Short mmCIF file of C-alpha atoms and ligand atoms in Angstrom, two decimals:
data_model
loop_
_atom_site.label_atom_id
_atom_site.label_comp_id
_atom_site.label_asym_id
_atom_site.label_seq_id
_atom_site.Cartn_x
_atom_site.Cartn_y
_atom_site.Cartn_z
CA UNK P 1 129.65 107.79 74.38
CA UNK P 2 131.24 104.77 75.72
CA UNK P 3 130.07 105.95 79.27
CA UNK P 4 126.50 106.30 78.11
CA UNK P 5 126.67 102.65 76.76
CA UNK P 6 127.95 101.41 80.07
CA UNK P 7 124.89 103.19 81.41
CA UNK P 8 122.81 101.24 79.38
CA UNK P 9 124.16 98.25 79.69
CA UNK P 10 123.89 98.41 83.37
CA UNK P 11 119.89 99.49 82.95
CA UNK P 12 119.32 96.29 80.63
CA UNK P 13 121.27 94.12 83.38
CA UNK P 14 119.22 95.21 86.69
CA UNK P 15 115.49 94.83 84.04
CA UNK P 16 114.10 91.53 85.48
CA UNK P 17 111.21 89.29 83.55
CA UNK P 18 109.09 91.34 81.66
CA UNK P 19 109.73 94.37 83.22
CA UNK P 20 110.62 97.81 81.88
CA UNK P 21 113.25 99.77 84.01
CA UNK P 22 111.88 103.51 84.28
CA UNK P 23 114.74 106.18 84.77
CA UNK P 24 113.04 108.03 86.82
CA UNK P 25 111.43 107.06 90.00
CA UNK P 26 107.52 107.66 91.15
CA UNK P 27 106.45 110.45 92.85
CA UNK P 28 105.95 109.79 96.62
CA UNK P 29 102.26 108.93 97.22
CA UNK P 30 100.31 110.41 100.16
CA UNK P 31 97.04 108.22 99.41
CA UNK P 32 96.45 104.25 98.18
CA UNK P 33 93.56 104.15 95.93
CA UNK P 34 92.10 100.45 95.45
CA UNK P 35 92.28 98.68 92.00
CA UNK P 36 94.13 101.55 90.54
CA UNK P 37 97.95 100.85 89.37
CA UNK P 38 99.69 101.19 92.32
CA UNK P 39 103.61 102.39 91.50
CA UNK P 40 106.78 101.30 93.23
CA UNK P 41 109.82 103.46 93.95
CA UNK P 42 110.85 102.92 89.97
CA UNK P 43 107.54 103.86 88.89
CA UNK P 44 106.23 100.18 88.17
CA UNK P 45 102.98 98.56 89.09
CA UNK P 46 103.63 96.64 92.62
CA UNK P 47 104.06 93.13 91.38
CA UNK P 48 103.50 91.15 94.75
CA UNK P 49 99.85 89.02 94.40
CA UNK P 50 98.83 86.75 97.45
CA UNK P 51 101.00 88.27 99.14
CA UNK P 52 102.43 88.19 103.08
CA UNK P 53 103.51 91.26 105.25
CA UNK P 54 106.19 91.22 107.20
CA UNK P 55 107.37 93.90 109.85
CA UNK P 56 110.52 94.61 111.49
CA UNK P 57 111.44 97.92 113.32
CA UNK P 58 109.52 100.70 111.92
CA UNK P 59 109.71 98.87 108.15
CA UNK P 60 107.29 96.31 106.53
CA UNK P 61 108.00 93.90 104.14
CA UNK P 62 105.11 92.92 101.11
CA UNK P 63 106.31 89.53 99.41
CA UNK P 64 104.59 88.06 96.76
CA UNK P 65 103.57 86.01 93.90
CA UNK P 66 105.68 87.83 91.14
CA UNK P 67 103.75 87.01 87.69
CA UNK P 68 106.00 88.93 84.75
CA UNK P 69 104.58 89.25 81.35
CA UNK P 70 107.63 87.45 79.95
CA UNK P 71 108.36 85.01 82.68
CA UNK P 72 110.85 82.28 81.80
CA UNK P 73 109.20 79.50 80.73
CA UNK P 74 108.99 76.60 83.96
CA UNK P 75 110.30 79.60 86.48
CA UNK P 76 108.53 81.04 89.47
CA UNK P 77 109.29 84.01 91.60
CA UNK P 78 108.58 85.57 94.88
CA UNK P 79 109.18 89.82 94.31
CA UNK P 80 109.96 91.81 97.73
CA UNK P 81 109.13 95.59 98.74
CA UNK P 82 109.42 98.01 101.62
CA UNK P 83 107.83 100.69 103.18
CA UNK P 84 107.50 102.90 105.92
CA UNK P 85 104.52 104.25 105.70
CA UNK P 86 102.58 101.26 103.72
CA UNK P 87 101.81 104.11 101.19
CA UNK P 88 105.07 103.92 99.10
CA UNK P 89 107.13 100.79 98.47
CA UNK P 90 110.55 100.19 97.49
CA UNK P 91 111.26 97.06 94.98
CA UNK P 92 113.48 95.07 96.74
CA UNK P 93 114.40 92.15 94.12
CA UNK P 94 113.20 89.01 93.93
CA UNK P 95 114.26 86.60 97.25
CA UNK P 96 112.83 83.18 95.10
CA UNK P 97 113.88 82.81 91.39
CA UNK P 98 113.76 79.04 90.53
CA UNK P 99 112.69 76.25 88.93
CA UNK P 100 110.75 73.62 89.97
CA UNK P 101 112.31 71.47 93.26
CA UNK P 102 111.63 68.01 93.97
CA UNK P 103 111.26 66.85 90.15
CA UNK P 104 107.81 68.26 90.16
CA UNK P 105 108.55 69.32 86.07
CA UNK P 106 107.78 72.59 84.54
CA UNK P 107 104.34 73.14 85.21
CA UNK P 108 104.62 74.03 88.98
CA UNK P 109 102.90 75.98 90.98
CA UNK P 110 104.45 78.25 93.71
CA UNK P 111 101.73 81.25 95.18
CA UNK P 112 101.01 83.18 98.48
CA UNK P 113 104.40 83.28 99.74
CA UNK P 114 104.55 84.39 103.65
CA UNK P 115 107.74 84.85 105.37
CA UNK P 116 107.87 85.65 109.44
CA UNK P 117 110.95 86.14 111.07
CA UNK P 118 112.05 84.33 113.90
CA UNK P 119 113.62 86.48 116.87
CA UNK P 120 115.12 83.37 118.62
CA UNK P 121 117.43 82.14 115.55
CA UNK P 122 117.30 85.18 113.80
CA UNK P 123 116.52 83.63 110.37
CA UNK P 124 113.11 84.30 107.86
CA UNK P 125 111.17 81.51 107.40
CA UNK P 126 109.13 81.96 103.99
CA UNK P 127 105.81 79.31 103.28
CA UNK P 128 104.64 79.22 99.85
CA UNK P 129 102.03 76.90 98.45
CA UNK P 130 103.93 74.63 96.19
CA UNK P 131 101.71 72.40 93.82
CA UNK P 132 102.34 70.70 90.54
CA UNK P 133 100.53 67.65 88.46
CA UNK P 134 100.82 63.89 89.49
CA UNK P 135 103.04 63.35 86.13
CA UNK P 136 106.10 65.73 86.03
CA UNK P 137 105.59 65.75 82.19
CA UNK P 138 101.86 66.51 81.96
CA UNK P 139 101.34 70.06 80.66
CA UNK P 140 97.88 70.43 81.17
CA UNK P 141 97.46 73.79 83.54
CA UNK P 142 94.21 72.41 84.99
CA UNK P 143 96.39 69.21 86.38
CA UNK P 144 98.79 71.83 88.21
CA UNK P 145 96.70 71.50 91.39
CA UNK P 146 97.54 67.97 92.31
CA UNK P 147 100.07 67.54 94.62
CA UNK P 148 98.76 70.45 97.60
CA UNK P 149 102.18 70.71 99.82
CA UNK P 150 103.73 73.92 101.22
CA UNK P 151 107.01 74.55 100.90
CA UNK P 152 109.60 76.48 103.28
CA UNK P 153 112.39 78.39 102.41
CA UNK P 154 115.01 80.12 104.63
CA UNK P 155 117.12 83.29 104.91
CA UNK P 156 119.58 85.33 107.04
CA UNK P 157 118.12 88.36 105.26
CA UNK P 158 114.64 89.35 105.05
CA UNK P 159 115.24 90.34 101.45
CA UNK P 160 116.78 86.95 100.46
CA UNK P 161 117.83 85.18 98.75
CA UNK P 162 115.94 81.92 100.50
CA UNK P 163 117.28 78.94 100.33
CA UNK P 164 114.63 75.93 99.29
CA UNK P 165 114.28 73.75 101.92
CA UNK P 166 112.25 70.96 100.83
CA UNK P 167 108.02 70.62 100.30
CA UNK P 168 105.26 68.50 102.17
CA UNK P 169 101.86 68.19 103.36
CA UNK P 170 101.10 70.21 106.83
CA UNK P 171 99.56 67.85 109.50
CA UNK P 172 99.67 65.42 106.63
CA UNK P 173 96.54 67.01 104.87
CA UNK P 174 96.40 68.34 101.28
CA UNK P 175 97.28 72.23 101.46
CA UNK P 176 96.41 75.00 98.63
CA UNK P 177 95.67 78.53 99.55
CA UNK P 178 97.78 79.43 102.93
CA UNK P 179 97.87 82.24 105.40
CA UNK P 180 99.96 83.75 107.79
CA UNK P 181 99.19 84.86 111.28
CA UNK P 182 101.50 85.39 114.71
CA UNK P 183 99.17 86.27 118.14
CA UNK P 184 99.90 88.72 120.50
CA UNK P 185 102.23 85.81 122.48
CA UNK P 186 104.49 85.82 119.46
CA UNK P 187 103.14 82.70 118.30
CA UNK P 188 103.28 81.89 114.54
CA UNK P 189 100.25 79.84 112.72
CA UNK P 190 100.03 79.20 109.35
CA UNK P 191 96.44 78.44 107.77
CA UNK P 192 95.95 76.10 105.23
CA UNK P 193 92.87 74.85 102.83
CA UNK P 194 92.38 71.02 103.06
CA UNK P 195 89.62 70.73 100.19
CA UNK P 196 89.35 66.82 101.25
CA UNK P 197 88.23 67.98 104.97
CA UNK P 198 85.86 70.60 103.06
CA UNK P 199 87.61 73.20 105.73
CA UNK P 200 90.69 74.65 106.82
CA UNK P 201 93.52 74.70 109.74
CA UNK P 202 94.46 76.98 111.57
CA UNK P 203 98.26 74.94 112.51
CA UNK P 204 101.02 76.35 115.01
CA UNK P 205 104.49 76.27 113.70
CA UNK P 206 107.59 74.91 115.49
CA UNK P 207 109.73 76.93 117.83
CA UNK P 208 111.73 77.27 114.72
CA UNK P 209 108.99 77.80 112.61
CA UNK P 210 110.65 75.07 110.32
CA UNK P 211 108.00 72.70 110.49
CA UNK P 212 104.10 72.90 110.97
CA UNK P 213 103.93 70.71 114.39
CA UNK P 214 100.15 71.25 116.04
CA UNK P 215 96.48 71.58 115.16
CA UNK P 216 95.23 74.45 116.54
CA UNK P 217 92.03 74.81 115.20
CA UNK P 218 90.15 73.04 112.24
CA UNK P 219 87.12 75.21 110.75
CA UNK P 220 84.46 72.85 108.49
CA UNK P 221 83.83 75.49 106.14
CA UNK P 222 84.63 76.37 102.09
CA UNK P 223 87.19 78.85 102.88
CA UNK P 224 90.14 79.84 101.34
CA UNK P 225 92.42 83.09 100.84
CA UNK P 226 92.49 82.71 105.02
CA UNK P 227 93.43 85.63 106.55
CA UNK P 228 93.36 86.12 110.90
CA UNK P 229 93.80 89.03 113.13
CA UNK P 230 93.34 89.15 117.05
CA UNK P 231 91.45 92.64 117.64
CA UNK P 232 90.01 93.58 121.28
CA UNK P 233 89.72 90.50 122.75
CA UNK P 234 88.44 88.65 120.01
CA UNK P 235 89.82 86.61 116.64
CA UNK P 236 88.37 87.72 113.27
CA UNK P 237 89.30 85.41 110.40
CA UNK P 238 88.21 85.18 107.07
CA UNK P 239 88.36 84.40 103.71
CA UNK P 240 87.01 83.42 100.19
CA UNK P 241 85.03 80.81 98.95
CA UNK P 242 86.66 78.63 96.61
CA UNK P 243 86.28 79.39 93.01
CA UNK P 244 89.68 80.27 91.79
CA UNK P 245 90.37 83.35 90.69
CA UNK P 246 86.90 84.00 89.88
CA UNK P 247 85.22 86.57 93.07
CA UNK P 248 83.02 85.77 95.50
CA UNK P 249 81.21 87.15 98.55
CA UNK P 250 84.05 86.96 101.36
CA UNK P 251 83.11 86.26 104.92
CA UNK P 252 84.32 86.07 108.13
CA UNK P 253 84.17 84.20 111.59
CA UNK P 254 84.93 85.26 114.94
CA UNK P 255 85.73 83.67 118.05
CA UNK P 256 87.39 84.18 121.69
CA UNK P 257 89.79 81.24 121.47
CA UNK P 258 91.70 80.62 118.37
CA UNK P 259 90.74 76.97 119.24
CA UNK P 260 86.97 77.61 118.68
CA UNK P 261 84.34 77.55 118.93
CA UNK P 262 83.60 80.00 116.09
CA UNK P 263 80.58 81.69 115.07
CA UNK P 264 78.79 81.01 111.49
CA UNK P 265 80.78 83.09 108.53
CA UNK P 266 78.94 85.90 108.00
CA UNK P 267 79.05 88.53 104.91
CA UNK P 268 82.15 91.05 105.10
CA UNK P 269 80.61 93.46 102.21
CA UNK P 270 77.17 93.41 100.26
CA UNK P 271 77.49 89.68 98.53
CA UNK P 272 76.75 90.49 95.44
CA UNK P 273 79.59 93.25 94.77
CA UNK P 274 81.95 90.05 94.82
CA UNK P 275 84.25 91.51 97.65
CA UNK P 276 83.89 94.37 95.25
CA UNK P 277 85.74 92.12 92.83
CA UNK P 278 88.18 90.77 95.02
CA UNK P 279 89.77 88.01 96.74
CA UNK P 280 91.17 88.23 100.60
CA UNK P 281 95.25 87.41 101.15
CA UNK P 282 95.43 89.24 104.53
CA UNK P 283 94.50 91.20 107.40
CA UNK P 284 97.11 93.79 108.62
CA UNK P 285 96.82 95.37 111.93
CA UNK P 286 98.57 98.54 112.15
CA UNK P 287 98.83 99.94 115.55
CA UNK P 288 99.63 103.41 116.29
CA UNK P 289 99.63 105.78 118.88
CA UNK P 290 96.17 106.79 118.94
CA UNK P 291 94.39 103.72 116.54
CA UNK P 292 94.32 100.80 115.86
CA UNK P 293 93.89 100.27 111.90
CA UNK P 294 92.92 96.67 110.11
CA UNK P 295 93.65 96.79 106.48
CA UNK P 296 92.26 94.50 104.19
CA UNK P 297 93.91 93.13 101.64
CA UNK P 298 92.67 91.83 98.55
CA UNK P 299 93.88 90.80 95.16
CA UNK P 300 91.57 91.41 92.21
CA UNK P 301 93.05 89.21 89.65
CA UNK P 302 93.59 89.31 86.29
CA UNK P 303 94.05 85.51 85.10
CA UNK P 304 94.83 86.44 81.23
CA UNK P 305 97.20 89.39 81.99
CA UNK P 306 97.99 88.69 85.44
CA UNK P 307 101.09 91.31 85.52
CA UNK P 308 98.41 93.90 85.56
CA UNK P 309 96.27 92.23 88.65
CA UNK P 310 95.97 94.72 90.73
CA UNK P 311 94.82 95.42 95.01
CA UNK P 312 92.33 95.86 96.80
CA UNK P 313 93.45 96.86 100.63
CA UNK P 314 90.82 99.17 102.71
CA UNK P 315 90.57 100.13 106.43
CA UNK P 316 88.00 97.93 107.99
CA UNK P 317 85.44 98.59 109.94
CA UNK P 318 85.61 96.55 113.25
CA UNK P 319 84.36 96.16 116.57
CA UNK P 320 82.35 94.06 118.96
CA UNK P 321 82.37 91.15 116.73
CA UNK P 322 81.16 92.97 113.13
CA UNK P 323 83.49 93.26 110.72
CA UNK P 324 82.67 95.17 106.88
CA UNK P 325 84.66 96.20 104.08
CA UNK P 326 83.41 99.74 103.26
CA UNK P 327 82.65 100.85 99.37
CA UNK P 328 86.69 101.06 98.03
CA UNK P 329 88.01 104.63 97.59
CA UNK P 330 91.03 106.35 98.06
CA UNK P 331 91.93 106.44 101.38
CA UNK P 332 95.70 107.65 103.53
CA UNK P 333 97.21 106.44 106.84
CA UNK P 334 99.17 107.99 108.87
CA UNK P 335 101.30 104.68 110.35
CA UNK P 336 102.61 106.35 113.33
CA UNK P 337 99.22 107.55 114.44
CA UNK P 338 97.54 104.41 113.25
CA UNK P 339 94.65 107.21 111.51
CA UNK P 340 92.99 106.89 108.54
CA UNK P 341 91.36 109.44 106.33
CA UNK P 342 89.59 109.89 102.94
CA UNK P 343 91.05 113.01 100.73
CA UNK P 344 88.88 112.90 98.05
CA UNK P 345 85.80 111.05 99.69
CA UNK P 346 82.64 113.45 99.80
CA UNK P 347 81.04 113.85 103.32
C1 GAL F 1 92.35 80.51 93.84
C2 GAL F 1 93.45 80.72 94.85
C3 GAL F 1 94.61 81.40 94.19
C4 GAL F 1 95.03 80.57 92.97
C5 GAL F 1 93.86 80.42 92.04
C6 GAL F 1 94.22 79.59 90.83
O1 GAL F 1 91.34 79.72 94.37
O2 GAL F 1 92.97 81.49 95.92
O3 GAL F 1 95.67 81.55 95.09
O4 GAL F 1 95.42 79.30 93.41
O5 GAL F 1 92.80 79.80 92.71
O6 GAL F 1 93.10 79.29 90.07
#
């Protein structure tokens, strides 16, 4: 008896925000089927919205925005998971837990964290958007928006925990939505939304990727939810429109230099499916021996219960400057061989 209460205790001690601890852990999946719940190793839904990949040896790493149904009132978190074969993830903790830095009061704003790893000082370098009101004491949600910084945060570990390094505004501009992108050279950009611009940067980071040092590219166009990938010669970038966490028809840009120019932004699905009701975070190239897959991923959020948000992420298809984001259905890959197929899709 008093080893079963031990037990129990130890259950209750691991359960994190709003979270029920299953004792028994999912079956593996062989498939990823958009928009339904998507379980981790403990049988949970993936709790991880505008989230970052990150990959290391034959392992990547899916951070982000953690949204509990019981989250502490003024605290924000960034949730981790791993996976080998991008089909099944492992929970991995949660590498930000904290309250507001920098005296921005209890109705902060931390989303889309991103973390890349740097191979010359060994450390991982997480971005987040980090916003809050003007007034640390106005509670007004709608005023949450206000400040538009990023902030960095930095770890030994890819798991965590980060360490909060400090907030500010990239280049100087306002910055909401951000993205994450590193070029074939190893190169690391972060995009960011500057609404007062009415476009977006695309902004190289320093050597250290500590700091956002150079312009690389601004775009004049309503974008947000950037995402970037570098596929046969050619950049493909795109990204939402801005209204919140509402849908909208996606679109993309291409272009031979990142610097420009780009082409117009052209539809990435039909427009009035909404991105089939969701909302770009990134584009994830996954080479393998005989293909070359781009996954999309998308959030389709859930503002009232946004625990239960749930993902969008398809193949693409992508080529000689057209990019489209086929009708979602379940769909496999097979990482090593960089295939895709459709098990239950009829011919
Ligand atoms: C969207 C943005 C999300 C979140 C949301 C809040 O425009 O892409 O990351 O900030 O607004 O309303």
């Amino acid at each position: 008896m008093k080893t079963l209460l031990s037990a129990a205790a130890v259950i209750v001690a691991l359960a994190l925000p709003g979270q029920t601890v299953h004792a028994a852990p999912a079956q593996a999946a062989t498939s990823i089927t958009p928009s339904a719940l998507w379980l981790d190793d403990r049988g949970e839904h993936i709790n991880a919205h505008g989230g970052g990949i990150t990959k290391v040896g034959d392992t990547w790493y899916w951070f982000g925005e953690y949204r509990p149904k019981n989250a502490v009132p003024g605290r924000r978190y960034v949730s981790c998971y791993s996976s080998k074969d991008l089909m099944n993830w492992t929970f991995r903790g949660l590498p930000i837990d904290m309250t507001a830095p920098e005296n921005i009061g209890p109705n902060w704003v931390l989303e889309r964290p991103k973390v890349f790893y740097n191979a010359r000082t060994k450390k991982f370098v997480m971005y987040m958007h980090i916003d809050g009101p003007l007034d640390p004491n106005e509670t007004n949600p709608h005023m949450a928006y206000k400040l538009a910084r990023i902030g960095v945060a930095v770890s030994d570990k890819m798991t965590g925990p980060y360490t909060y390094l400090r907030s500010f505004r990239p280049l100087g501009q306002e910055s909401r939505d951000i993205g994450q992108f590193i070029d074939d050279d190893g190169t690391a950009y972060l995009i960011f939304e500057a609404r007062p611009t009415k476009g977006f940067f695309i902004a190289r980071l320093s050597d250290d990727y500590l700091d956002v040092v150079e312009e690389t590219a601004f775009i004049q166009a309503p974008i947000e939810g950037g995402a970037l990938v570098h596929h046969d010669g050619l950049y493909y970038l795109l990204g939402s429109g801005l209204t919140g966490w509402r849908t909208n028809p996606n679109k993309y840009a291409t272009a031979k230099s990142l610097k420009g120019p780009w082409s117009e932004f052209r539809d990435i699905a039909p427009p009035e499916t909404n991105t089939y009701q969701s909302q770009s975070t990134l584009l994830l190239k996954v080479v393998g021996s005989k293909q070359t897959t781009i996954v999309f991923m998308g959030d389709q959020w859930k503002p009232d219960s946004q625990w239960d948000s749930r993902y969008l992420w398809m193949p693409l298809e992508i080529g000689k400057g057209k990019l489209w984001l086929p009708e979602p259905h379940e769909w496999s890959i097979d990482v090593k061989r960089g295939t895709v197929s459709f098990p239950t899709k009829k011919p």
